[in-house]
């Protein structure tokens, strides 16, 4: 009963480095999401994938790219990390886009120095 | 205007107290409403969905007022374990794939 698994749990990057955050769900959910959470800002949507093969920008997509590798996996890539991307990143999945609650992964705490 | 607005608190209440949280949302076309709970340094977890007729789950009661675009959560007989941040959540517009919009959360501390 893994649910949504995110890796890594913690990461420190230097400015300009790149990295990929991995997310996988085992609930056969169609939709997947990436959010970031910053103090005082709440959760903000970065990108989402309504179904396998589609991805779309959310509220704060700049500096990120995503790949919906298959139905299970949805990765988030930072091509050139900036200190402003220091945050906690959460991946979530849901059965469908509408009227369904999300199941979240345990998060990735990223610090960019 | 933020999509979902909540009083950030903190709400400090004694064990056994009843506490209510409120939330307003801006998109009158929203159809899905939830309360999530988030413990410190943990992921958000679904507490309950909110239905038009109001709904109850044990000590928790959620209400929705579509005309006023207002959602509430009532916690009766508060327990120490209820201490957490409570997030009001509403679905977004078609432009965002109806992705959920989260309020910033209301912090609750239940004291002995």
PDB file of C-alpha atoms in Angstrom:
ATOM      1  CA  UNK A   1       0.000   0.000   0.000  1.00  0.00           C
ATOM      2  CA  UNK A   2       2.735   2.444  -1.044  1.00  0.00           C
ATOM      3  CA  UNK A   3       0.378   5.049  -2.560  1.00  0.00           C
ATOM      4  CA  UNK A   4       2.531   7.882  -3.932  1.00  0.00           C
ATOM      5  CA  UNK A   5       6.295   7.552  -3.633  1.00  0.00           C
ATOM      6  CA  UNK A   6       8.639  10.493  -4.093  1.00  0.00           C
ATOM      7  CA  UNK A   7      12.401  10.465  -4.322  1.00  0.00           C
ATOM      8  CA  UNK A   8      14.629  11.887  -3.034  1.00  0.00           C
ATOM      9  CA  UNK A   9      13.303  13.057   0.333  1.00  0.00           C
ATOM     10  CA  UNK A  10      16.014  15.673   0.767  1.00  0.00           C
ATOM     11  CA  UNK A  11      18.373  17.390  -1.666  1.00  0.00           C
ATOM     12  CA  UNK A  12      20.830  20.254  -1.587  1.00  0.00           C
ATOM     13  CA  UNK A  13      21.817  21.768  -4.928  1.00  0.00           C
ATOM     14  CA  UNK A  14      24.159  24.502  -5.941  1.00  0.00           C
ATOM     15  CA  UNK A  15      22.811  27.314  -8.086  1.00  0.00           C
ATOM     16  CA  UNK A  16      22.836  26.252 -11.727  1.00  0.00           C
ATOM     17  CA  UNK A  17      22.792  22.516 -11.080  1.00  0.00           C
ATOM     18  CA  UNK A  18      20.027  20.357 -12.484  1.00  0.00           C
ATOM     19  CA  UNK A  19      18.058  17.535 -10.962  1.00  0.00           C
ATOM     20  CA  UNK A  20      14.958  15.429 -11.466  1.00  0.00           C
ATOM     21  CA  UNK A  21      12.408  14.719  -8.770  1.00  0.00           C
ATOM     22  CA  UNK A  22      10.766  11.342  -9.211  1.00  0.00           C
ATOM     23  CA  UNK A  23       7.176  10.432  -8.413  1.00  0.00           C
ATOM     24  CA  UNK A  24       5.366   7.129  -8.815  1.00  0.00           C
ATOM     25  CA  UNK A  25       1.890   5.995  -7.803  1.00  0.00           C
ATOM     26  CA  UNK A  26       0.533   2.473  -7.585  1.00  0.00           C
ATOM     27  CA  UNK A  27      -3.197   3.286  -7.373  1.00  0.00           C
ATOM     28  CA  UNK A  28      -3.847   3.246 -11.129  1.00  0.00           C
ATOM     29  CA  UNK A  29      -4.735   6.937 -10.955  1.00  0.00           C
ATOM     30  CA  UNK A  30      -5.151   8.888 -14.171  1.00  0.00           C
ATOM     31  CA  UNK A  31      -4.131  12.354 -13.008  1.00  0.00           C
ATOM     32  CA  UNK A  32      -0.910  13.489 -11.387  1.00  0.00           C
ATOM     33  CA  UNK A  33       0.293  16.831 -10.053  1.00  0.00           C
ATOM     34  CA  UNK A  34       3.342  18.671  -8.800  1.00  0.00           C
ATOM     35  CA  UNK A  35       2.973  21.351  -6.132  1.00  0.00           C
ATOM     36  CA  UNK A  36       5.455  23.422  -4.200  1.00  0.00           C
ATOM     37  CA  UNK A  37       4.869  24.649  -0.672  1.00  0.00           C
ATOM     38  CA  UNK A  38       6.601  27.698   0.738  1.00  0.00           C
ATOM     39  CA  UNK A  39       6.080  29.352   4.142  1.00  0.00           C
ATOM     40  CA  UNK A  40       3.221  31.803   3.977  1.00  0.00           C
ATOM     41  CA  UNK A  41       2.367  30.859   0.381  1.00  0.00           C
ATOM     42  CA  UNK A  42       0.482  27.624   0.693  1.00  0.00           C
ATOM     43  CA  UNK A  43       0.556  24.947  -1.980  1.00  0.00           C
ATOM     44  CA  UNK A  44       0.994  26.188  -5.519  1.00  0.00           C
ATOM     45  CA  UNK A  45       0.520  24.070  -8.636  1.00  0.00           C
ATOM     46  CA  UNK A  46       3.581  23.774 -10.853  1.00  0.00           C
ATOM     47  CA  UNK A  47       2.463  21.308 -13.519  1.00  0.00           C
ATOM     48  CA  UNK A  48      -0.190  18.679 -13.879  1.00  0.00           C
ATOM     49  CA  UNK A  49      -0.946  15.687 -16.065  1.00  0.00           C
ATOM     50  CA  UNK A  50      -4.639  15.017 -16.516  1.00  0.00           C
ATOM     51  CA  UNK A  51      -3.946  11.651 -18.114  1.00  0.00           C
ATOM     52  CA  UNK A  52      -1.093   9.600 -19.500  1.00  0.00           C
ATOM     53  CA  UNK A  53       0.465  11.423 -22.434  1.00  0.00           C
ATOM     54  CA  UNK A  54      -0.633  14.948 -21.456  1.00  0.00           C
ATOM     55  CA  UNK A  55       1.003  17.643 -19.354  1.00  0.00           C
ATOM     56  CA  UNK A  56       0.013  21.249 -18.693  1.00  0.00           C
ATOM     57  CA  UNK A  57       1.335  24.261 -16.840  1.00  0.00           C
ATOM     58  CA  UNK A  58      -0.009  25.279 -13.508  1.00  0.00           C
ATOM     59  CA  UNK A  59       0.328  28.514 -11.579  1.00  0.00           C
ATOM     60  CA  UNK A  60       4.142  28.588 -11.240  1.00  0.00           C
ATOM     61  CA  UNK A  61       5.753  26.589 -14.100  1.00  0.00           C
ATOM     62  CA  UNK A  62       8.774  28.794 -14.845  1.00  0.00           C
ATOM     63  CA  UNK A  63      12.078  27.021 -14.309  1.00  0.00           C
ATOM     64  CA  UNK A  64      10.544  23.547 -14.371  1.00  0.00           C
ATOM     65  CA  UNK A  65       9.770  20.820 -16.861  1.00  0.00           C
ATOM     66  CA  UNK A  66       7.829  17.611 -16.433  1.00  0.00           C
ATOM     67  CA  UNK A  67       7.518  14.200 -18.027  1.00  0.00           C
ATOM     68  CA  UNK A  68       4.623  11.795 -17.680  1.00  0.00           C
ATOM     69  CA  UNK A  69       6.694   8.711 -18.390  1.00  0.00           C
ATOM     70  CA  UNK A  70       3.758   6.299 -18.139  1.00  0.00           C
ATOM     71  CA  UNK A  71       0.574   6.063 -16.125  1.00  0.00           C
ATOM     72  CA  UNK A  72       2.496   5.465 -12.899  1.00  0.00           C
ATOM     73  CA  UNK A  73       5.313   7.988 -13.126  1.00  0.00           C
ATOM     74  CA  UNK A  74       5.457  11.788 -13.310  1.00  0.00           C
ATOM     75  CA  UNK A  75       8.829  13.476 -12.944  1.00  0.00           C
ATOM     76  CA  UNK A  76       9.734  17.120 -12.327  1.00  0.00           C
ATOM     77  CA  UNK A  77      12.998  18.535 -13.652  1.00  0.00           C
ATOM     78  CA  UNK A  78      14.864  21.642 -12.606  1.00  0.00           C
ATOM     79  CA  UNK A  79      17.222  22.476 -15.468  1.00  0.00           C
ATOM     80  CA  UNK A  80      19.185  25.220 -13.731  1.00  0.00           C
ATOM     81  CA  UNK A  81      18.336  25.499 -10.079  1.00  0.00           C
ATOM     82  CA  UNK A  82      17.935  28.912  -8.456  1.00  0.00           C
ATOM     83  CA  UNK A  83      17.703  29.847  -4.765  1.00  0.00           C
ATOM     84  CA  UNK A  84      14.063  30.856  -5.386  1.00  0.00           C
ATOM     85  CA  UNK A  85      13.326  27.174  -6.031  1.00  0.00           C
ATOM     86  CA  UNK A  86      14.177  26.274  -2.458  1.00  0.00           C
ATOM     87  CA  UNK A  87      10.942  24.715  -1.315  1.00  0.00           C
ATOM     88  CA  UNK A  88       9.118  21.544  -0.370  1.00  0.00           C
ATOM     89  CA  UNK A  89       7.825  19.736  -3.429  1.00  0.00           C
ATOM     90  CA  UNK A  90       4.816  17.470  -3.296  1.00  0.00           C
ATOM     91  CA  UNK A  91       3.612  15.072  -5.933  1.00  0.00           C
ATOM     92  CA  UNK A  92      -0.040  14.034  -5.861  1.00  0.00           C
ATOM     93  CA  UNK A  93      -2.334  11.773  -7.807  1.00  0.00           C
ATOM     94  CA  UNK A  94      -6.069  11.406  -8.241  1.00  0.00           C
ATOM     95  CA  UNK A  95      -8.440   9.036  -9.948  1.00  0.00           C
ATOM     96  CA  UNK A  96      -9.657  11.813 -12.219  1.00  0.00           C
ATOM     97  CA  UNK A  97      -9.476  15.542 -12.657  1.00  0.00           C
ATOM     98  CA  UNK A  98     -12.801  16.394 -11.168  1.00  0.00           C
ATOM     99  CA  UNK A  99     -14.471  15.771  -7.845  1.00  0.00           C
ATOM    100  CA  UNK A 100     -11.713  13.606  -6.483  1.00  0.00           C
ATOM    101  CA  UNK A 101      -9.400  14.246  -3.588  1.00  0.00           C
ATOM    102  CA  UNK A 102      -5.680  13.845  -4.049  1.00  0.00           C
ATOM    103  CA  UNK A 103      -3.230  11.462  -2.465  1.00  0.00           C
ATOM    104  CA  UNK A 104       0.105  13.110  -1.772  1.00  0.00           C
ATOM    105  CA  UNK A 105       3.616  11.772  -1.588  1.00  0.00           C
ATOM    106  CA  UNK A 106       5.700  12.545   1.476  1.00  0.00           C
ATOM    107  CA  UNK A 107       7.520  15.402  -0.243  1.00  0.00           C
ATOM    108  CA  UNK A 108      11.024  16.426  -1.296  1.00  0.00           C
ATOM    109  CA  UNK A 109      12.769  19.134   0.699  1.00  0.00           C
ATOM    110  CA  UNK A 110      15.009  20.982  -1.733  1.00  0.00           C
ATOM    111  CA  UNK A 111      17.539  23.620  -0.802  1.00  0.00           C
ATOM    112  CA  UNK A 112      19.371  25.575  -3.492  1.00  0.00           C
ATOM    113  CA  UNK A 113      22.469  27.399  -2.280  1.00  0.00           C
TER     114      UNK A 113
ATOM    115  CA  UNK B   1      -7.938  37.925  -4.893  1.00  0.00           C
ATOM    116  CA  UNK B   2      -6.704  34.512  -3.785  1.00  0.00           C
ATOM    117  CA  UNK B   3      -8.809  31.564  -4.934  1.00  0.00           C
ATOM    118  CA  UNK B   4      -9.190  30.229  -1.395  1.00  0.00           C
ATOM    119  CA  UNK B   5      -8.843  32.326   1.742  1.00  0.00           C
ATOM    120  CA  UNK B   6      -8.604  31.156   5.322  1.00  0.00           C
ATOM    121  CA  UNK B   7      -7.901  32.718   8.685  1.00  0.00           C
ATOM    122  CA  UNK B   8      -4.338  31.547   9.405  1.00  0.00           C
ATOM    123  CA  UNK B   9      -4.871  31.431  13.164  1.00  0.00           C
ATOM    124  CA  UNK B  10      -3.313  30.049  15.256  1.00  0.00           C
ATOM    125  CA  UNK B  11      -6.288  28.763  17.163  1.00  0.00           C
ATOM    126  CA  UNK B  12      -5.269  27.639  20.650  1.00  0.00           C
ATOM    127  CA  UNK B  13      -8.014  25.665  22.369  1.00  0.00           C
ATOM    128  CA  UNK B  14      -8.198  23.386  25.407  1.00  0.00           C
ATOM    129  CA  UNK B  15      -8.922  19.691  25.078  1.00  0.00           C
ATOM    130  CA  UNK B  16     -12.635  19.060  24.778  1.00  0.00           C
ATOM    131  CA  UNK B  17     -13.413  22.418  23.215  1.00  0.00           C
ATOM    132  CA  UNK B  18     -15.363  22.965  20.026  1.00  0.00           C
ATOM    133  CA  UNK B  19     -13.579  24.949  17.334  1.00  0.00           C
ATOM    134  CA  UNK B  20     -14.722  26.181  13.940  1.00  0.00           C
ATOM    135  CA  UNK B  21     -12.713  27.144  10.883  1.00  0.00           C
ATOM    136  CA  UNK B  22     -14.008  29.164   7.984  1.00  0.00           C
ATOM    137  CA  UNK B  23     -12.956  29.581   4.402  1.00  0.00           C
ATOM    138  CA  UNK B  24     -14.122  31.574   1.394  1.00  0.00           C
ATOM    139  CA  UNK B  25     -13.517  30.811  -2.268  1.00  0.00           C
ATOM    140  CA  UNK B  26     -13.649  33.046  -5.310  1.00  0.00           C
ATOM    141  CA  UNK B  27     -14.721  30.759  -8.170  1.00  0.00           C
ATOM    142  CA  UNK B  28     -18.506  30.481  -8.111  1.00  0.00           C
ATOM    143  CA  UNK B  29     -18.313  27.617 -10.623  1.00  0.00           C
ATOM    144  CA  UNK B  30     -16.318  25.377  -8.277  1.00  0.00           C
ATOM    145  CA  UNK B  31     -17.886  21.993  -7.697  1.00  0.00           C
ATOM    146  CA  UNK B  32     -15.504  20.068  -5.457  1.00  0.00           C
ATOM    147  CA  UNK B  33     -14.669  21.014  -1.898  1.00  0.00           C
ATOM    148  CA  UNK B  34     -12.459  19.370   0.672  1.00  0.00           C
ATOM    149  CA  UNK B  35     -10.754  19.800   4.000  1.00  0.00           C
ATOM    150  CA  UNK B  36      -7.221  18.470   4.289  1.00  0.00           C
ATOM    151  CA  UNK B  37      -5.103  18.104   7.377  1.00  0.00           C
ATOM    152  CA  UNK B  38      -1.355  18.706   7.365  1.00  0.00           C
ATOM    153  CA  UNK B  39       0.909  17.832  10.262  1.00  0.00           C
ATOM    154  CA  UNK B  40       4.197  19.637  10.720  1.00  0.00           C
ATOM    155  CA  UNK B  41       6.710  18.660   8.013  1.00  0.00           C
ATOM    156  CA  UNK B  42       4.318  16.089   6.561  1.00  0.00           C
ATOM    157  CA  UNK B  43       2.214  15.837   3.431  1.00  0.00           C
ATOM    158  CA  UNK B  44      -1.415  17.011   3.327  1.00  0.00           C
ATOM    159  CA  UNK B  45      -3.949  14.253   3.937  1.00  0.00           C
ATOM    160  CA  UNK B  46      -7.605  14.267   2.996  1.00  0.00           C
ATOM    161  CA  UNK B  47      -9.766  14.825   6.055  1.00  0.00           C
ATOM    162  CA  UNK B  48     -13.154  14.947   4.393  1.00  0.00           C
ATOM    163  CA  UNK B  49     -15.040  16.019   1.330  1.00  0.00           C
ATOM    164  CA  UNK B  50     -17.634  18.767   1.716  1.00  0.00           C
ATOM    165  CA  UNK B  51     -21.083  18.224   0.273  1.00  0.00           C
ATOM    166  CA  UNK B  52     -23.813  20.754  -0.430  1.00  0.00           C
ATOM    167  CA  UNK B  53     -26.106  19.334   2.227  1.00  0.00           C
ATOM    168  CA  UNK B  54     -23.355  19.335   4.841  1.00  0.00           C
ATOM    169  CA  UNK B  55     -21.733  16.199   6.153  1.00  0.00           C
ATOM    170  CA  UNK B  56     -20.365  14.745   9.332  1.00  0.00           C
ATOM    171  CA  UNK B  57     -17.582  12.304  10.081  1.00  0.00           C
ATOM    172  CA  UNK B  58     -17.384  11.524  13.763  1.00  0.00           C
ATOM    173  CA  UNK B  59     -16.396  14.701  15.581  1.00  0.00           C
ATOM    174  CA  UNK B  60     -15.963  16.635  12.335  1.00  0.00           C
ATOM    175  CA  UNK B  61     -18.743  18.492  10.532  1.00  0.00           C
ATOM    176  CA  UNK B  62     -18.321  20.314   7.227  1.00  0.00           C
ATOM    177  CA  UNK B  63     -20.745  22.834   5.767  1.00  0.00           C
ATOM    178  CA  UNK B  64     -20.930  24.501   2.374  1.00  0.00           C
ATOM    179  CA  UNK B  65     -22.794  27.680   1.519  1.00  0.00           C
ATOM    180  CA  UNK B  66     -22.664  28.086  -2.247  1.00  0.00           C
ATOM    181  CA  UNK B  67     -24.512  31.401  -2.261  1.00  0.00           C
ATOM    182  CA  UNK B  68     -21.913  32.971   0.022  1.00  0.00           C
ATOM    183  CA  UNK B  69     -19.023  30.857  -1.354  1.00  0.00           C
ATOM    184  CA  UNK B  70     -18.184  29.849   2.164  1.00  0.00           C
ATOM    185  CA  UNK B  71     -17.026  26.571   3.685  1.00  0.00           C
ATOM    186  CA  UNK B  72     -16.715  25.662   7.332  1.00  0.00           C
ATOM    187  CA  UNK B  73     -15.257  22.894   9.452  1.00  0.00           C
ATOM    188  CA  UNK B  74     -16.421  22.246  13.001  1.00  0.00           C
ATOM    189  CA  UNK B  75     -14.419  20.046  15.356  1.00  0.00           C
ATOM    190  CA  UNK B  76     -16.189  18.910  18.514  1.00  0.00           C
ATOM    191  CA  UNK B  77     -14.542  17.539  21.647  1.00  0.00           C
ATOM    192  CA  UNK B  78     -11.041  18.501  20.478  1.00  0.00           C
ATOM    193  CA  UNK B  79      -8.230  16.029  21.105  1.00  0.00           C
ATOM    194  CA  UNK B  80      -4.534  16.721  21.485  1.00  0.00           C
ATOM    195  CA  UNK B  81      -4.058  14.733  18.277  1.00  0.00           C
ATOM    196  CA  UNK B  82      -6.199  17.242  16.358  1.00  0.00           C
ATOM    197  CA  UNK B  83      -3.310  19.728  16.542  1.00  0.00           C
ATOM    198  CA  UNK B  84      -2.353  20.362  12.919  1.00  0.00           C
ATOM    199  CA  UNK B  85      -2.895  22.784  10.057  1.00  0.00           C
ATOM    200  CA  UNK B  86      -6.250  22.490   8.289  1.00  0.00           C
ATOM    201  CA  UNK B  87      -6.346  23.310   4.592  1.00  0.00           C
ATOM    202  CA  UNK B  88      -9.488  24.407   2.781  1.00  0.00           C
ATOM    203  CA  UNK B  89      -9.440  23.089  -0.786  1.00  0.00           C
ATOM    204  CA  UNK B  90     -11.565  23.935  -3.815  1.00  0.00           C
ATOM    205  CA  UNK B  91     -11.271  22.822  -7.425  1.00  0.00           C
ATOM    206  CA  UNK B  92      -9.983  25.374  -9.910  1.00  0.00           C
ATOM    207  CA  UNK B  93     -11.099  26.432 -13.346  1.00  0.00           C
ATOM    208  CA  UNK B  94     -11.040  24.443 -16.610  1.00  0.00           C
ATOM    209  CA  UNK B  95      -7.942  26.448 -17.573  1.00  0.00           C
ATOM    210  CA  UNK B  96      -6.033  24.666 -14.825  1.00  0.00           C
ATOM    211  CA  UNK B  97      -7.584  21.281 -15.522  1.00  0.00           C
ATOM    212  CA  UNK B  98      -9.797  21.725 -12.460  1.00  0.00           C
ATOM    213  CA  UNK B  99      -6.702  21.193 -10.334  1.00  0.00           C
ATOM    214  CA  UNK B 100      -7.284  21.763  -6.653  1.00  0.00           C
ATOM    215  CA  UNK B 101      -6.535  25.148  -5.125  1.00  0.00           C
ATOM    216  CA  UNK B 102      -5.373  25.059  -1.531  1.00  0.00           C
ATOM    217  CA  UNK B 103      -5.851  27.706   1.104  1.00  0.00           C
ATOM    218  CA  UNK B 104      -2.802  28.637   3.152  1.00  0.00           C
ATOM    219  CA  UNK B 105      -4.202  26.759   6.104  1.00  0.00           C
ATOM    220  CA  UNK B 106      -5.461  27.406   9.608  1.00  0.00           C
ATOM    221  CA  UNK B 107      -3.225  26.288  12.457  1.00  0.00           C
ATOM    222  CA  UNK B 108      -4.835  24.529  15.418  1.00  0.00           C
ATOM    223  CA  UNK B 109      -3.128  23.784  18.714  1.00  0.00           C
ATOM    224  CA  UNK B 110      -5.082  21.774  21.259  1.00  0.00           C
ATOM    225  CA  UNK B 111      -3.649  22.060  24.755  1.00  0.00           C
ATOM    226  CA  UNK B 112      -4.103  19.813  27.812  1.00  0.00           C
TER     227      UNK B 112
END
